[in-house]
PDB file of N, CA and C in Angstrom:
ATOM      1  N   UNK A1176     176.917  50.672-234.001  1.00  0.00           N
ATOM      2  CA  UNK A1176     176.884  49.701-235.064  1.00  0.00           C
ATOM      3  C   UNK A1176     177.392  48.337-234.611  1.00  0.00           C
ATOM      4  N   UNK A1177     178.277  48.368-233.167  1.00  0.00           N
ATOM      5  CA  UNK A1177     179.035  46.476-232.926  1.00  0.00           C
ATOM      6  C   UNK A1177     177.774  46.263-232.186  1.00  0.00           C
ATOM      7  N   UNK A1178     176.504  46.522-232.069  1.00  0.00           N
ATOM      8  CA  UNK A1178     175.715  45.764-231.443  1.00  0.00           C
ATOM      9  C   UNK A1178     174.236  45.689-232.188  1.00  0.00           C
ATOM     10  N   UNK A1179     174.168  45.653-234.064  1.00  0.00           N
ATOM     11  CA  UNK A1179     173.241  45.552-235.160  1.00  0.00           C
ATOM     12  C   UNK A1179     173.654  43.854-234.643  1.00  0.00           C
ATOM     13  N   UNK A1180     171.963  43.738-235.020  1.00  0.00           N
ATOM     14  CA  UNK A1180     171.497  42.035-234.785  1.00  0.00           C
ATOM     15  C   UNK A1180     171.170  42.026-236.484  1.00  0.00           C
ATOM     16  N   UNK A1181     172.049  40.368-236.881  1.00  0.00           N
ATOM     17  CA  UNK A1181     171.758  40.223-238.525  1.00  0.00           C
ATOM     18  C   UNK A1181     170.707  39.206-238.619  1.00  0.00           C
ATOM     19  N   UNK A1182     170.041  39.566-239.231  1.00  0.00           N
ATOM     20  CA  UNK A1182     168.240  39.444-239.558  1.00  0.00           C
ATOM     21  C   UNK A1182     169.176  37.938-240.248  1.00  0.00           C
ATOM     22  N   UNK A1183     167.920  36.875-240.185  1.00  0.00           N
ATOM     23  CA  UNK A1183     168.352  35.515-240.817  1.00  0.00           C
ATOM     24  C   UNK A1183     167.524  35.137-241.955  1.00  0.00           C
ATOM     25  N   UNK A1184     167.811  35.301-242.680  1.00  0.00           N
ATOM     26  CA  UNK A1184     166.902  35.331-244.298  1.00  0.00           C
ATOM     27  C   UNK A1184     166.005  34.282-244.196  1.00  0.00           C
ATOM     28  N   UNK A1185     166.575  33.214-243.746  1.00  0.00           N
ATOM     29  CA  UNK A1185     165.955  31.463-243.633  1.00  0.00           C
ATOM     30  C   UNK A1185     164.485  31.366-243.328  1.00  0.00           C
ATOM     31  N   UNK A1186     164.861  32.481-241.819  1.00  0.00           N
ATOM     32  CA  UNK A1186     163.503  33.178-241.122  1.00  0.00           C
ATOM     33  C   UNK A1186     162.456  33.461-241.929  1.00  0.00           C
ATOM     34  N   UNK A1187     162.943  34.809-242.214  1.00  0.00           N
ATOM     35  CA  UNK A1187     162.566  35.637-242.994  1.00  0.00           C
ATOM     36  C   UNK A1187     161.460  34.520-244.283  1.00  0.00           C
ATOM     37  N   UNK A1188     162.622  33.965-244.885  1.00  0.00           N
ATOM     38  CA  UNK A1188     161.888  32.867-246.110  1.00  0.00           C
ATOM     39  C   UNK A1188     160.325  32.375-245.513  1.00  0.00           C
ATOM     40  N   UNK A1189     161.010  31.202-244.890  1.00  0.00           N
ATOM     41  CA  UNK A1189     159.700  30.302-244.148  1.00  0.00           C
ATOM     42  C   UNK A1189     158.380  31.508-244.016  1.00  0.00           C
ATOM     43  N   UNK A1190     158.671  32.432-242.873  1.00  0.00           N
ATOM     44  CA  UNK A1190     157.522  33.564-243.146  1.00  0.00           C
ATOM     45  C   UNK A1190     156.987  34.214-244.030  1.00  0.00           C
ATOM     46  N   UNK A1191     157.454  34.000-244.879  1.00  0.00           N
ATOM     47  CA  UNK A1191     156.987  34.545-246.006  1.00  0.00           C
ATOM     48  C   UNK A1191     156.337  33.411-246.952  1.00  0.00           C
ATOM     49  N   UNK A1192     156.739  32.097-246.994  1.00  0.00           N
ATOM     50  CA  UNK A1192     155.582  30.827-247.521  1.00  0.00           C
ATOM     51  C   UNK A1192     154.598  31.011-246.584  1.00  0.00           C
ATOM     52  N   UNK A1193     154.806  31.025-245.299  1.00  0.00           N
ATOM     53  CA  UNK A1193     153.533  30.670-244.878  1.00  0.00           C
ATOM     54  C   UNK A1193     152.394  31.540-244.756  1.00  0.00           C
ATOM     55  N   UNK A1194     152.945  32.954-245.173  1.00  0.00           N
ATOM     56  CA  UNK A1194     152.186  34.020-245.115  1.00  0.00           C
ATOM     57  C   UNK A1194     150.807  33.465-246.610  1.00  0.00           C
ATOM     58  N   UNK A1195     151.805  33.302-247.278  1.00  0.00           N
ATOM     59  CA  UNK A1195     151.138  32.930-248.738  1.00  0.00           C
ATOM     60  C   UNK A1195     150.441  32.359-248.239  1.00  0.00           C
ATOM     61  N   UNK A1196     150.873  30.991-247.932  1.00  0.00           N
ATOM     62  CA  UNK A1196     149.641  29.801-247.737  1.00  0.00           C
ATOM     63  C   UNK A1196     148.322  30.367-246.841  1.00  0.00           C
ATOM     64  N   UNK A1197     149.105  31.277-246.089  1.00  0.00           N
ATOM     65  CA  UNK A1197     147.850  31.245-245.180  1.00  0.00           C
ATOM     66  C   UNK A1197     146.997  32.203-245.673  1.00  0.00           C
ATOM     67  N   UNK A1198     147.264  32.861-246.614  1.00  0.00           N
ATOM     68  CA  UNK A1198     146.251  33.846-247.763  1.00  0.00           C
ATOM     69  C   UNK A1198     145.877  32.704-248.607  1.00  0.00           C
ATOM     70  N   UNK A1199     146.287  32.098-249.331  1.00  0.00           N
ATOM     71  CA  UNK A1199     145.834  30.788-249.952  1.00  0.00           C
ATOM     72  C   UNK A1199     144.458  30.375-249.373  1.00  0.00           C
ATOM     73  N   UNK A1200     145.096  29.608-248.123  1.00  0.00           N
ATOM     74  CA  UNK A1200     144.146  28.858-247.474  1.00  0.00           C
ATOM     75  C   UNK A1200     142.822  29.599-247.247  1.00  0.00           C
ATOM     76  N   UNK A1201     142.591  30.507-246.631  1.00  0.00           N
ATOM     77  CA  UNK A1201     141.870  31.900-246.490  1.00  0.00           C
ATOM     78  C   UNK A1201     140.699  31.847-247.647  1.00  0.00           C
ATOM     79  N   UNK A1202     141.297  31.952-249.027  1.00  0.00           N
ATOM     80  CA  UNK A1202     141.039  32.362-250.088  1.00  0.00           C
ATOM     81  C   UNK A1202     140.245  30.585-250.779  1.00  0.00           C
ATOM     82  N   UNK A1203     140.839  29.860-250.240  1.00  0.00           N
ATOM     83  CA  UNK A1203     139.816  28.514-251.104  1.00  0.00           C
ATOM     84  C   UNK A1203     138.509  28.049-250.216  1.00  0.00           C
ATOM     85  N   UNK A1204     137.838  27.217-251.109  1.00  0.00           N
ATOM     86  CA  UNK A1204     136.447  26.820-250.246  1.00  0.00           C
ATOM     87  C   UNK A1204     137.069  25.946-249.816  1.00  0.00           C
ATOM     88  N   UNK A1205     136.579  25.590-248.988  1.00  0.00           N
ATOM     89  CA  UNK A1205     136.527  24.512-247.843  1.00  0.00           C
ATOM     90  C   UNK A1205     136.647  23.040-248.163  1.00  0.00           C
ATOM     91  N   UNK A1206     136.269  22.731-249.362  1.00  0.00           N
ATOM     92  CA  UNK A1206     136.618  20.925-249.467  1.00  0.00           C
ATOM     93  C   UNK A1206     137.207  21.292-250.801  1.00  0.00           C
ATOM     94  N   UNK A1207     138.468  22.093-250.876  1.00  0.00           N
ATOM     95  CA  UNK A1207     139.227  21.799-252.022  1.00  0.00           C
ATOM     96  C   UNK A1207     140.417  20.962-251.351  1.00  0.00           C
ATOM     97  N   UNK A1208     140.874  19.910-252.211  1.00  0.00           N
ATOM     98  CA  UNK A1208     141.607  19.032-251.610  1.00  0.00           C
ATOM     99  C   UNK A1208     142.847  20.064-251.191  1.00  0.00           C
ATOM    100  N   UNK A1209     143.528  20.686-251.570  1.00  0.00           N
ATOM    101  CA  UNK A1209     144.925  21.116-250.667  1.00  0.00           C
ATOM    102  C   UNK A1209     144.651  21.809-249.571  1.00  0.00           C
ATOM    103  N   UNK A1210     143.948  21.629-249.606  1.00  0.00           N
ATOM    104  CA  UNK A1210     143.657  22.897-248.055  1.00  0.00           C
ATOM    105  C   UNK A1210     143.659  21.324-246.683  1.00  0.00           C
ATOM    106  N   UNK A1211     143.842  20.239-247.233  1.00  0.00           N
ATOM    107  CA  UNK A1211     144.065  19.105-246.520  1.00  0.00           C
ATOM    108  C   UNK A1211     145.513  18.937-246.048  1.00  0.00           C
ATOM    109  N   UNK A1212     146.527  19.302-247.011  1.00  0.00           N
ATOM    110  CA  UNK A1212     147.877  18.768-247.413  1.00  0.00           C
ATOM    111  C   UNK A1212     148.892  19.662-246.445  1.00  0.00           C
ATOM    112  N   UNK A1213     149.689  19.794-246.415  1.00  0.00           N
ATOM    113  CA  UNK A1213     150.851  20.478-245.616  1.00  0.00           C
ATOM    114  C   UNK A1213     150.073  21.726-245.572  1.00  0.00           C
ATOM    115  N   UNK A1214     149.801  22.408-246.394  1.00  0.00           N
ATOM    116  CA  UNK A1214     149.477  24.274-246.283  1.00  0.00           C
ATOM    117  C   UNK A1214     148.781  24.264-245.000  1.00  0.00           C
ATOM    118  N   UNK A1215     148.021  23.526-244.628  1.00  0.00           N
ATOM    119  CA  UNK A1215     147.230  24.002-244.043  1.00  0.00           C
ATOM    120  C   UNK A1215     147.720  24.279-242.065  1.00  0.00           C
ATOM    121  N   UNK A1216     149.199  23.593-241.879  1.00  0.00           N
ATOM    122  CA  UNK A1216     150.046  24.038-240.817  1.00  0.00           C
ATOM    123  C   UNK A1216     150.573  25.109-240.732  1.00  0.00           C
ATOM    124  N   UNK A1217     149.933  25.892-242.142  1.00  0.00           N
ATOM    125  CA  UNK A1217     150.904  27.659-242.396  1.00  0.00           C
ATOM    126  C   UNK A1217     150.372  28.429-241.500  1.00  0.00           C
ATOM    127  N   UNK A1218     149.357  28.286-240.649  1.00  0.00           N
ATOM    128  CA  UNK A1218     148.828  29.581-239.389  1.00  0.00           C
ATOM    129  C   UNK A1218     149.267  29.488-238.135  1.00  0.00           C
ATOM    130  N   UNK A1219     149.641  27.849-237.612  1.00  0.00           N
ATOM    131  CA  UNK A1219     150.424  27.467-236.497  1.00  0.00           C
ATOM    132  C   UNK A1219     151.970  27.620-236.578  1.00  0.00           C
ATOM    133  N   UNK A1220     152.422  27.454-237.788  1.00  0.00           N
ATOM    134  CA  UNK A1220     153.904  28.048-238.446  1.00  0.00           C
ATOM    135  C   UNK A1220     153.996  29.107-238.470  1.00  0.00           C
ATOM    136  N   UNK A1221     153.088  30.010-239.245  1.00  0.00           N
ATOM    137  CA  UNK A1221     153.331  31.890-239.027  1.00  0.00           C
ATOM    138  C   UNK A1221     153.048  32.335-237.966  1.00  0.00           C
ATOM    139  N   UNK A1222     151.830  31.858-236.846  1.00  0.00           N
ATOM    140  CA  UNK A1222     151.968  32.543-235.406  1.00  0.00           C
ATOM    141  C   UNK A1222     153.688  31.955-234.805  1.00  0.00           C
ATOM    142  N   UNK A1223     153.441  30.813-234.882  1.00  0.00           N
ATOM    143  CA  UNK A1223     155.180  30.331-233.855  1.00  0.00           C
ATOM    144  C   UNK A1223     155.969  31.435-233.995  1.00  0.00           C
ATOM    145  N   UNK A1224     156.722  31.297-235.605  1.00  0.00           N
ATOM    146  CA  UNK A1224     157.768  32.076-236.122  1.00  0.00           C
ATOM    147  C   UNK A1224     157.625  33.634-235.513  1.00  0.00           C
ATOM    148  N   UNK A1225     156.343  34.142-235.348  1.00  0.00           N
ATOM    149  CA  UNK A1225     156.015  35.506-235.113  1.00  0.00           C
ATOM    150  C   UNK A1225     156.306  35.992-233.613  1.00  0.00           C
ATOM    151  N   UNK A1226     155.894  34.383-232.899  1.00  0.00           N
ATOM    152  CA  UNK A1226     156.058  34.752-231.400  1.00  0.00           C
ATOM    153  C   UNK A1226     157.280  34.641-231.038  1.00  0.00           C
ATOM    154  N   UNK A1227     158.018  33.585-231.830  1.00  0.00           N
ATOM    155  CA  UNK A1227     159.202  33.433-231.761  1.00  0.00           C
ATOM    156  C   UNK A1227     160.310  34.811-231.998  1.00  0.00           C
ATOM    157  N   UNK A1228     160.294  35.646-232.858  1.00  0.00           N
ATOM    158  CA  UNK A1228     160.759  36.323-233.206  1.00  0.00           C
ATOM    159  C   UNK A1228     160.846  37.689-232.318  1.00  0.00           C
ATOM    160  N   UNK A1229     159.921  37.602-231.801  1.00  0.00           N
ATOM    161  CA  UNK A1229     158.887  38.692-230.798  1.00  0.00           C
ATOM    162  C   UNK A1229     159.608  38.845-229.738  1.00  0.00           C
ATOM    163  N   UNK A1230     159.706  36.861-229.110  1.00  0.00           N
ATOM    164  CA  UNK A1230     160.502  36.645-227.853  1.00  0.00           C
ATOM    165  C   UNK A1230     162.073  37.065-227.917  1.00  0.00           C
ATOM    166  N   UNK A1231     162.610  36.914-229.209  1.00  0.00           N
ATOM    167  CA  UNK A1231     163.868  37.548-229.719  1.00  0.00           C
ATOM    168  C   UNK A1231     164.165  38.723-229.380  1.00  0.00           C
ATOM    169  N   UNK A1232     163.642  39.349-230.005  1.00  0.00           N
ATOM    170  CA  UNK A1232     163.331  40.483-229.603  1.00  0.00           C
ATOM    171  C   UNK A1232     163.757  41.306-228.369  1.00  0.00           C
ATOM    172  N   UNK A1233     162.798  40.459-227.580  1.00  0.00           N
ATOM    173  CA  UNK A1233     163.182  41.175-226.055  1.00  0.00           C
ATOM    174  C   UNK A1233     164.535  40.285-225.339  1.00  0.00           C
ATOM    175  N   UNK A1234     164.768  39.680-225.901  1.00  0.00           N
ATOM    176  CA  UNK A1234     166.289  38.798-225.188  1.00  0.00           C
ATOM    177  C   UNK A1234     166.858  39.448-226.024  1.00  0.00           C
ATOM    178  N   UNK A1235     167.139  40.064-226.999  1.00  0.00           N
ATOM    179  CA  UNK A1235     168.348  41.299-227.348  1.00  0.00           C
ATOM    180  C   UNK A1235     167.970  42.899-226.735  1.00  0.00           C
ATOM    181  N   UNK A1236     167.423  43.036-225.407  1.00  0.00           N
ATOM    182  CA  UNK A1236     167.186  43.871-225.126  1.00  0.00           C
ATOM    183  C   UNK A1236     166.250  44.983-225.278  1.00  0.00           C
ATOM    184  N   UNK A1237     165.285  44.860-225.893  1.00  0.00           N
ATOM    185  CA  UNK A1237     163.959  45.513-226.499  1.00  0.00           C
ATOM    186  C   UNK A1237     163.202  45.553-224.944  1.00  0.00           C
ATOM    187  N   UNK A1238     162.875  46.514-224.576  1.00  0.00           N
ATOM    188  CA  UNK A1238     161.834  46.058-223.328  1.00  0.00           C
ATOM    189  C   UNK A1238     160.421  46.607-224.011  1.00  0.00           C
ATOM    190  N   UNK A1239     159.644  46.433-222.564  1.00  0.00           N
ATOM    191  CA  UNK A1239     158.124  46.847-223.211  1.00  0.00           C
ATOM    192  C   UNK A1239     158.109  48.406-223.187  1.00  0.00           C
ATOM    193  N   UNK A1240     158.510  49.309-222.540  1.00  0.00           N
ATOM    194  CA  UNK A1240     158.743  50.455-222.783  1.00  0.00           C
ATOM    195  C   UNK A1240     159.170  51.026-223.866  1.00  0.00           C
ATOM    196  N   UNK A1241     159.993  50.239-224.757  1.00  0.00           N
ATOM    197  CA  UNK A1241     160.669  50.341-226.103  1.00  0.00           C
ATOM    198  C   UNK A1241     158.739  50.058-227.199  1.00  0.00           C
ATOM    199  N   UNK A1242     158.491  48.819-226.840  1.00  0.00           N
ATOM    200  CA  UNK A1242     157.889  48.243-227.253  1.00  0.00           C
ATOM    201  C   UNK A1242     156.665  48.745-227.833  1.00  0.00           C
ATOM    202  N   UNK A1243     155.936  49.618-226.373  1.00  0.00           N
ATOM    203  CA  UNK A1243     154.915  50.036-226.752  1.00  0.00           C
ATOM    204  C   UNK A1243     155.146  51.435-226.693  1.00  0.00           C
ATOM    205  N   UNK A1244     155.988  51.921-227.206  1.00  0.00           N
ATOM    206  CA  UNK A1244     156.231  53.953-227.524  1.00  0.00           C
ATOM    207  C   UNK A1244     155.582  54.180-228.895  1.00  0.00           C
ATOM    208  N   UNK A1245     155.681  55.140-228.568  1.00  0.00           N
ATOM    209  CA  UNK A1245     155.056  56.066-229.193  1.00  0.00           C
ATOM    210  C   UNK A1245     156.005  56.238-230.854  1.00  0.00           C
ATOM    211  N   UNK A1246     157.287  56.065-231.169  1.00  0.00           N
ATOM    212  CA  UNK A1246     158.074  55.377-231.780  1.00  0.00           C
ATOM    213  C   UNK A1246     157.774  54.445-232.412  1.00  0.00           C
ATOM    214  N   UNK A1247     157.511  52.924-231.658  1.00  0.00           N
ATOM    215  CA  UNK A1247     156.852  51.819-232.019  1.00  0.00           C
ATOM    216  C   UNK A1247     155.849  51.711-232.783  1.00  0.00           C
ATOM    217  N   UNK A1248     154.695  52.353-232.340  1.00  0.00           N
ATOM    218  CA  UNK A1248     153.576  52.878-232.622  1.00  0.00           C
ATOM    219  C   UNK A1248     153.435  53.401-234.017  1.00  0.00           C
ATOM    220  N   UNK A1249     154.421  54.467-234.316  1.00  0.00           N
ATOM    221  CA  UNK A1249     154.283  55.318-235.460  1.00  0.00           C
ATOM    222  C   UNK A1249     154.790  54.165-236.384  1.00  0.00           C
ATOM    223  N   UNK A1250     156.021  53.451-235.899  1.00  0.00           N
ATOM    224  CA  UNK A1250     156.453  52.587-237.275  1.00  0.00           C
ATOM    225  C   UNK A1250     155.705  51.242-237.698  1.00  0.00           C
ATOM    226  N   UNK A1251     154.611  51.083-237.028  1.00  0.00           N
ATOM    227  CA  UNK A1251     154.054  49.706-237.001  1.00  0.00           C
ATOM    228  C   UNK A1251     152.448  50.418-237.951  1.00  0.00           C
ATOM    229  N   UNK A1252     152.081  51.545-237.550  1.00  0.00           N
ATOM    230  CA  UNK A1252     151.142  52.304-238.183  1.00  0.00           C
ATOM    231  C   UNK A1252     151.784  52.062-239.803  1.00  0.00           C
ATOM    232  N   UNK A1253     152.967  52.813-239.885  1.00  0.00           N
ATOM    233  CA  UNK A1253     153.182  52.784-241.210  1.00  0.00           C
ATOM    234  C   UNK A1253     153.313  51.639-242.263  1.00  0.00           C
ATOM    235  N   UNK A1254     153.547  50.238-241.680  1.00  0.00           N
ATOM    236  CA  UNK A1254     153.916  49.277-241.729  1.00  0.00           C
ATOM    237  C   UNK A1254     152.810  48.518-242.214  1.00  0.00           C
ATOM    238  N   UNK A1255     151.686  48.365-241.315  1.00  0.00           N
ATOM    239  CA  UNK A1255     150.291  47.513-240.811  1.00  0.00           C
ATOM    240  C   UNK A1255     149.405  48.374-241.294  1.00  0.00           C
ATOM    241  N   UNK A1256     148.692  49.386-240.650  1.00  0.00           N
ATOM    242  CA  UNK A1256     147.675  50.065-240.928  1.00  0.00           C
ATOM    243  C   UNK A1256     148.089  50.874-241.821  1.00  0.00           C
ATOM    244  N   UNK A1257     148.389  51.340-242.049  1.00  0.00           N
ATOM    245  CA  UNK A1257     148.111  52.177-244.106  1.00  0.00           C
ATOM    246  C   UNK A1257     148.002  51.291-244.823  1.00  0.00           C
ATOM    247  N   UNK A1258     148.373  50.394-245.136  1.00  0.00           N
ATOM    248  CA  UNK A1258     148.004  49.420-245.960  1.00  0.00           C
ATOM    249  C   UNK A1258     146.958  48.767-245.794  1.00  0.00           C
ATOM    250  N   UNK A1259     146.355  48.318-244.629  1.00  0.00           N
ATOM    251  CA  UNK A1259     145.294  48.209-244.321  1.00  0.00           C
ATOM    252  C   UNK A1259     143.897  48.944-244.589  1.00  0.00           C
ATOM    253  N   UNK A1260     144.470  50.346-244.501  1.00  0.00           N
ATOM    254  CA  UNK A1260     143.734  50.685-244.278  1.00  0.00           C
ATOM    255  C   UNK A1260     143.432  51.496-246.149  1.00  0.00           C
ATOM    256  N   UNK A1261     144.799  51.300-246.775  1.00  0.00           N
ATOM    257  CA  UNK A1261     144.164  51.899-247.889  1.00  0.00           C
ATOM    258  C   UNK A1261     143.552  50.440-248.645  1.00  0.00           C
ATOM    259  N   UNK A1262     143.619  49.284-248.392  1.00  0.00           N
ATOM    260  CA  UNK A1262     142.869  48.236-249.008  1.00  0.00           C
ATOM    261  C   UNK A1262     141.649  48.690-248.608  1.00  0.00           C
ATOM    262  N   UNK A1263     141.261  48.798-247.328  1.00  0.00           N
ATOM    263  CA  UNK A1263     139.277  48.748-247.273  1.00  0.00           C
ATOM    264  C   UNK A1263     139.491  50.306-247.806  1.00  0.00           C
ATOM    265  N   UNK A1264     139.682  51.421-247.985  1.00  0.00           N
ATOM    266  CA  UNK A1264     139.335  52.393-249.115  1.00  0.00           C
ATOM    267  C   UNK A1264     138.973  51.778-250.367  1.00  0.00           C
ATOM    268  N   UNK A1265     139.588  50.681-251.221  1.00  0.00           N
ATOM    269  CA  UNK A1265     139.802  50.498-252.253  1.00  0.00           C
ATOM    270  C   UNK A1265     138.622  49.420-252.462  1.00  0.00           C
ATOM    271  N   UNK A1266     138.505  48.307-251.512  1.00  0.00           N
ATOM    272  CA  UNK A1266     137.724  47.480-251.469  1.00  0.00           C
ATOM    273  C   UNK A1266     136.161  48.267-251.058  1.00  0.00           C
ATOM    274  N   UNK A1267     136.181  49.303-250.684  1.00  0.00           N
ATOM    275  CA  UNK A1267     134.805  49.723-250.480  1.00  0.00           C
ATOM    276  C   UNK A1267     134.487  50.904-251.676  1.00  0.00           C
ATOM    277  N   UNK A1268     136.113  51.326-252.182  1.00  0.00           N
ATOM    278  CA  UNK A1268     134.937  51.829-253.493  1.00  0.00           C
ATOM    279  C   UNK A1268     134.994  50.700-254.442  1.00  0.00           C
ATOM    280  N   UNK A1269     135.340  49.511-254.931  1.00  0.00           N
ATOM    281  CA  UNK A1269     134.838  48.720-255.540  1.00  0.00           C
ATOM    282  C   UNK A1269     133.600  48.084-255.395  1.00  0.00           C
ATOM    283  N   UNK A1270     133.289  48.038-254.305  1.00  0.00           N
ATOM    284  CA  UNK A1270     131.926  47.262-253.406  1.00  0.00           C
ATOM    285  C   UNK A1270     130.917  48.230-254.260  1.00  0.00           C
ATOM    286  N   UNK A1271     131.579  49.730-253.971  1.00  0.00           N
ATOM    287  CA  UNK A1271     130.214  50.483-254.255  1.00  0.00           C
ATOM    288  C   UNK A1271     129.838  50.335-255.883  1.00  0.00           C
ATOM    289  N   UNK A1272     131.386  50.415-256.510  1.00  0.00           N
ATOM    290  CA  UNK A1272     131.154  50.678-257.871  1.00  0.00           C
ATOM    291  C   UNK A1272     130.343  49.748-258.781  1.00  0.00           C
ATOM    292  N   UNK A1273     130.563  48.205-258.539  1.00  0.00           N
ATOM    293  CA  UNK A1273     129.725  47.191-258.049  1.00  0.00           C
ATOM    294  C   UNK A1273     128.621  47.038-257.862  1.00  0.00           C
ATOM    295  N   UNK A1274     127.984  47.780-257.046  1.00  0.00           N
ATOM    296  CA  UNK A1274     126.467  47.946-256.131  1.00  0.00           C
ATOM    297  C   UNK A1274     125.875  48.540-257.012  1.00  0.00           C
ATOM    298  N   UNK A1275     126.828  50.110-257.454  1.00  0.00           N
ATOM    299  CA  UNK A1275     125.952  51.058-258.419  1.00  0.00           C
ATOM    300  C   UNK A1275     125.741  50.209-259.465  1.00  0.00           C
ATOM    301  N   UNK A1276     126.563  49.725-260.494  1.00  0.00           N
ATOM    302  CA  UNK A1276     126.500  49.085-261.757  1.00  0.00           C
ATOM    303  C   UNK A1276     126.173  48.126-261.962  1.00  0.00           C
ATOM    304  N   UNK A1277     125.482  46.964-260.920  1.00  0.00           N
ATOM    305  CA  UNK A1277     124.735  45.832-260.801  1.00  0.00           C
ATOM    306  C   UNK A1277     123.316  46.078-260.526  1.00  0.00           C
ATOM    307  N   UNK A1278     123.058  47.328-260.390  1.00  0.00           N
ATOM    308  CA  UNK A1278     121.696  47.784-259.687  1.00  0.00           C
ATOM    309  C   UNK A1278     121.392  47.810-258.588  1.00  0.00           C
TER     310      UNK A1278
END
C-alpha cells in the first residue's frame, strides 16, 4: 500500500470534457458553427492526455510485460470491449428493427 500512485482528478476532469467534445464533434455536421470554436482541439487534447498518462505509467514502473499480459488483457476487455461490443448488439438490432418496420 506505501507505493499506491494517487490518481489526479484534474486529469481525470479535462479527459473527460474532451471525451464529450470529441463525441460532440463526431456527432455534428460539418459547417455547424461550434465545431469551429475551442471543441474542436478535444482529439489532440484526449490523445496527449492519453499518451501522456500511458508514459506515466511506465515511469512508475509498469513495463511492457506487465502491459501486454494476459491480466492486462482481461481488464481492458472488460473495460473497452463489452461495451463495445454490447453497443453494436444493440445498434444492429435497432438497424434491423428499423429495416423490418420501414419496409
Amino acid at each position: 500500500m506505501g507505493n499506491e500512485i494517487k490518481r489526479d482528478l484534474s486529469i481525470d476532469f479535462v479527459k473527460g470534457i474532451a471525451a464529450l467534445f470529441v463525441v460532440l464533434l463526431h456527432s455534428m455536421p460539418n459547417n455547424y458553427t461550434f465545431s469551429v470554436a475551442w471543441a474542436s482541439e478535444a482529439v489532440p487534447l484526449f490523445l496527449f492526455i492519453s499518451a501522456w498518462l500511458t508514459y506515466g505509467s511506465f515511469q512508475n514502473g509498469k513495463t511492457m510485460q506487465i502491459y501486454y499480459s494476459v491480466g492486462s488483457f482481461c481488464k481492458m476487455f472488460k473495460r473497452i470491449f463489452r461495451p463495445f461490443l454490447l453497443m453494436t448488439i444493440v445498434q444492429f438490432c435497432i438497424f434491423n428493427c428499423i429495416k423490418i418496420g420501414g419496409g
